[in-house]
Coordinates of C-alpha atoms in Angstrom, one line a residue:
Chain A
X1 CA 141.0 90.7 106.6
X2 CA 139.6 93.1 103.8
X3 CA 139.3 96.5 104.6
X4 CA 137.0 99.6 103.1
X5 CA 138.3 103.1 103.4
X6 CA 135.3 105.6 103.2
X7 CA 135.9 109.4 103.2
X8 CA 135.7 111.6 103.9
X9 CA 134.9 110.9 107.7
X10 CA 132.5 113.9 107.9
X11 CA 131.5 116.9 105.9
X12 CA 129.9 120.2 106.6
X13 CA 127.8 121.3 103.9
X14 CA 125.3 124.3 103.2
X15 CA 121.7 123.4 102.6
X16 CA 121.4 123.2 98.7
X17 CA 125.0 121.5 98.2
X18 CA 126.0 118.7 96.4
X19 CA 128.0 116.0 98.3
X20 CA 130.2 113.6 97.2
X21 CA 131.8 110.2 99.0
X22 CA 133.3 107.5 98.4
X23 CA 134.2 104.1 99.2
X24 CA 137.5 102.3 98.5
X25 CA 138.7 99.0 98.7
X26 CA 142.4 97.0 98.3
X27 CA 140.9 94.0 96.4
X28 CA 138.0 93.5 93.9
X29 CA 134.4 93.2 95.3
X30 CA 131.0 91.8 93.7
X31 CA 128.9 94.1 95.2
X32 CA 129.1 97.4 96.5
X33 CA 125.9 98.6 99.3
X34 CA 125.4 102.3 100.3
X35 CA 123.4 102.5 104.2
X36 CA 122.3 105.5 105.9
X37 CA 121.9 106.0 109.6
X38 CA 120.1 108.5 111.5
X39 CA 120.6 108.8 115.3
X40 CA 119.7 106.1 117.6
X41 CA 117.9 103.9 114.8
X42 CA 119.6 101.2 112.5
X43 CA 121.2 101.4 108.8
X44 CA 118.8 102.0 106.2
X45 CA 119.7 100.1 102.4
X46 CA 119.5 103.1 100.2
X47 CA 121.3 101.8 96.8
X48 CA 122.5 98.4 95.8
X49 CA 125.3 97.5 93.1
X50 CA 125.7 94.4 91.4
X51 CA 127.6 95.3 88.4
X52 CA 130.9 97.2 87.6
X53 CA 129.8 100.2 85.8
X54 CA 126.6 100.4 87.2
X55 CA 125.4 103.5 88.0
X56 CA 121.4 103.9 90.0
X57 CA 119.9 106.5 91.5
X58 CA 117.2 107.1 94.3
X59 CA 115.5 109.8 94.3
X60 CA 118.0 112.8 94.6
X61 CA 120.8 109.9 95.4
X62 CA 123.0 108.4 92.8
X63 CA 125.7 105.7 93.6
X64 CA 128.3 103.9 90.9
X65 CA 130.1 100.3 91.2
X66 CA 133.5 101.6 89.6
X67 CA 134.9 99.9 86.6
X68 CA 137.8 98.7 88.4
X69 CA 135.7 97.0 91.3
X70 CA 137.6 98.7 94.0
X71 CA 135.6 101.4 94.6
X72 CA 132.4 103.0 94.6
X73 CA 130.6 106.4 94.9
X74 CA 127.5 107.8 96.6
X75 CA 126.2 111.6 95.3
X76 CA 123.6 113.7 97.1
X77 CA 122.1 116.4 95.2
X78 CA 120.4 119.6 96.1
X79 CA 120.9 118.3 100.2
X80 CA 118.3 119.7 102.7
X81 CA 118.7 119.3 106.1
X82 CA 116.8 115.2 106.6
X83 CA 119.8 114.3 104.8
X84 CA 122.1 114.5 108.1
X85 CA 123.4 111.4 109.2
X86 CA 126.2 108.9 108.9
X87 CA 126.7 107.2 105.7
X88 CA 128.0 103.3 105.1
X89 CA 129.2 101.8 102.5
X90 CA 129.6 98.2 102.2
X91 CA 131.1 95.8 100.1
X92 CA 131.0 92.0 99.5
X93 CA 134.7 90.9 97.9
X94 CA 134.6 88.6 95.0
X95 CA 137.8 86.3 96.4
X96 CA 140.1 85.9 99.3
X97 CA 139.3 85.8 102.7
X98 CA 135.5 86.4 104.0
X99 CA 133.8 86.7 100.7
X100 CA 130.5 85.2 101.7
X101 CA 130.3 88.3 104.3
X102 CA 129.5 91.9 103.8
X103 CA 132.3 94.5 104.7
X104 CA 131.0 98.2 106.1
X105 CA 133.0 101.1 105.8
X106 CA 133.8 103.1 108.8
X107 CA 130.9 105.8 107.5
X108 CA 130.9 109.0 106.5
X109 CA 129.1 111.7 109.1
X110 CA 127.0 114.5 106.8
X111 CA 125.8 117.8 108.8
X112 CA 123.6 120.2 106.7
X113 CA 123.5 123.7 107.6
X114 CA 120.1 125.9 106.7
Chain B
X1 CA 104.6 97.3 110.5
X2 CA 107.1 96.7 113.4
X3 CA 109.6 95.7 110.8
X4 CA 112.6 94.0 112.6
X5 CA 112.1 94.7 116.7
X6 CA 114.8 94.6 119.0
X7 CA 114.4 93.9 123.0
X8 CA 116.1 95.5 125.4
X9 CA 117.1 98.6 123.4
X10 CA 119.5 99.5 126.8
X11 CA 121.1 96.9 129.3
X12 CA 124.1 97.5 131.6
X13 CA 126.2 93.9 132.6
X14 CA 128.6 93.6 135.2
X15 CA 131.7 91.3 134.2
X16 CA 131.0 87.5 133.9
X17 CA 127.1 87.8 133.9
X18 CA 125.1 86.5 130.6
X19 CA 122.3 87.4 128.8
X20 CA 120.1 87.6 125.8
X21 CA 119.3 89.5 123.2
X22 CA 116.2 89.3 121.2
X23 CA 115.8 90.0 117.4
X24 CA 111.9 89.7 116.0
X25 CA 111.2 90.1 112.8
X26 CA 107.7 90.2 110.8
X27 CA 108.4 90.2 107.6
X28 CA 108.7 86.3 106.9
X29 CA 112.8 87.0 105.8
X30 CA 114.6 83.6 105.8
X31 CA 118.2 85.4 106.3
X32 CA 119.2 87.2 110.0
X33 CA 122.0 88.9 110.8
X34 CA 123.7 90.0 114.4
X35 CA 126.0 93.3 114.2
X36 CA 128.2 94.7 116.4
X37 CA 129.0 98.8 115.6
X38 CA 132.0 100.3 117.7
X39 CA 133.0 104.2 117.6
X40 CA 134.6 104.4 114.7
X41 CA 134.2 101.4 113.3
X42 CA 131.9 100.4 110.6
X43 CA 129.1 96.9 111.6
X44 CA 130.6 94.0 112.2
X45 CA 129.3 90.5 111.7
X46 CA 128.9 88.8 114.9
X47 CA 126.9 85.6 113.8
X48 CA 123.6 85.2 110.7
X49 CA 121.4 82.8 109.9
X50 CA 120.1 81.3 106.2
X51 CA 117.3 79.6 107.7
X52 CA 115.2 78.6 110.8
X53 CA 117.2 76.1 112.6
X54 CA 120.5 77.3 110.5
X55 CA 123.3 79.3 112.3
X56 CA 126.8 80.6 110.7
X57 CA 130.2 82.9 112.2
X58 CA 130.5 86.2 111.2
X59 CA 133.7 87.8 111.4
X60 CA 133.6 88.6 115.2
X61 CA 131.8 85.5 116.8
X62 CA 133.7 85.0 119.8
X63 CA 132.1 85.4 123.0
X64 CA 129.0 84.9 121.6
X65 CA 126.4 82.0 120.7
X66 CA 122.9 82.5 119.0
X67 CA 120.1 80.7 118.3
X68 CA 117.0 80.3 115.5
X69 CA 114.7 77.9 116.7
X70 CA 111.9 79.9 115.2
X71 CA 112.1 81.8 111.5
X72 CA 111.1 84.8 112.8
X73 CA 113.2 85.7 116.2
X74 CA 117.1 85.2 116.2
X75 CA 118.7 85.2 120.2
X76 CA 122.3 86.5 120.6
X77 CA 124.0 85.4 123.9
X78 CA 126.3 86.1 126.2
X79 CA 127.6 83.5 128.6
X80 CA 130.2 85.5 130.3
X81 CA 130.0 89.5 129.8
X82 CA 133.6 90.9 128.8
X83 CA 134.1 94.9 129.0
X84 CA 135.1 94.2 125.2
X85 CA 131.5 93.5 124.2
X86 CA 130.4 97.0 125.2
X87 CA 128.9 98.0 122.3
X88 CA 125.4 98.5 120.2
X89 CA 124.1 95.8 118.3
X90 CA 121.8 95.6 115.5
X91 CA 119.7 93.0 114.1
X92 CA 118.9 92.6 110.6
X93 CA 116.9 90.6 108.0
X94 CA 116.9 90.1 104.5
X95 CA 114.6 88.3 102.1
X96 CA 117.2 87.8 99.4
X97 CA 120.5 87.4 98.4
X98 CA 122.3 86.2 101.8
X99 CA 124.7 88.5 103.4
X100 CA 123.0 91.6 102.3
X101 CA 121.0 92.9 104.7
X102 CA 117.9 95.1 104.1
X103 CA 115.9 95.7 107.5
X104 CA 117.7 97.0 110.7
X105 CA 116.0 97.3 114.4
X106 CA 116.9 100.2 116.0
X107 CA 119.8 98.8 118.0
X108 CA 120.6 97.5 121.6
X109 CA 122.7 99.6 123.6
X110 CA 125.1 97.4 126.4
X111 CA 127.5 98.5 128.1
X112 CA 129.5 96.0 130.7
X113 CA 131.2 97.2 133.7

């Protein structure tokens, strides 16, 4: 079946950084999702991709849909600590096997020091 | 503002007994989703649904059967509890497009012994 590669698996950042992930995959997709979760509670959508190229933000979160379709990229700017958390991406592939069904990424786990 | 409401949020199963899991949701969405999330593994679609009285496979549905007799609550089962279907499970809902879920509950921790 398709799989996503996210990294990095976890980063340690200081309060005030910038952070940077990403989100590959081995075939093209149609749309590319970016989910945060906080402890004990479910995914959150933050961004949504529908268009290679595309590049929207959210508040101080800003996520791509490469040009190539086989990856993606989430940016956090200026982090404070309510950014901690694990971070999905997921992906919907435009042919082959399962591409009615959304595909999550194994997450990416953010710590912010003060 | 519940949102999307899971019940239980923890159950512990010995081997071979079944049960059910609840998913409510308030917010009219025609689409629901079950997930299963594994340590180091990202959600996996266990069964969804486009529609009261509509249910699909996901990519992991064995072991499992659901039902959505009403638009608003989807039930995941278990007939016979496997120590493989320890796990957390989320619910979602979406109003729009299929397959992309927007609303999570907060999970259902099970563990089967």
């Amino acid at each position: 079946g398709q799989q996503l590669n996210q990294s990095p698996q976890s980063m340690f950042i200081q309060e005030g950084e910038d952070v940077s992930m990403n989100c590959t995959s081995s075939s093209i997709f149609n749309t590319w999702l970016w989910y945060k979760q906080d402890p004990g509670e479910g995914p959150v959508l933050l961004i949504a991709l529908y268009k290679a190229g595309e590049l929207t933000s959210n508040g101080r979160l800003t996520a791509q849909f490469g040009i190539t379709r086989k990856d993606s990229f989430l940016n956090i700017s200026a982090s404070i600590p309510s950014d901690v958390g694990i971070y999905f991406c997921a992906g919907q592939a435009a042919a082959g096997y399962n591409t009615d069904k959304l595909i999550f990424g194994t997450g990416t786990r953010l710590q912010v020091f003060p | 503002n519940a949102g999307v409401t899971q019940t239980p949020k923890f159950r512990v199963l010995k081997t071979g007994q079944s049960m059910t899991l609840l998913c409510a949701q308030d917010m009219n969405h025609e689409y629901m989703y079950w997930y299963r999330q594994d340590p180091g593994m990202g959600l996996r679609l266990i069964h969804y649904s486009v529609g009261e009285g509509t249910t699909a496979k996901g990519e992991v549905p064995d072991g499992y059967n659901v039902s959505r007799l009403k638009k608003q609550n989807f039930l995941l089962g278990l007939e016979s509890a496997a120590p493989s279907q320890t796990s957390v499970y989320f619910c979602a809902s979406s109003y729009e497009p299929v397959n992309q879920p927007q609303h999570f509950g907060d999970g259902t921790r099970l563990s089967i012994l």
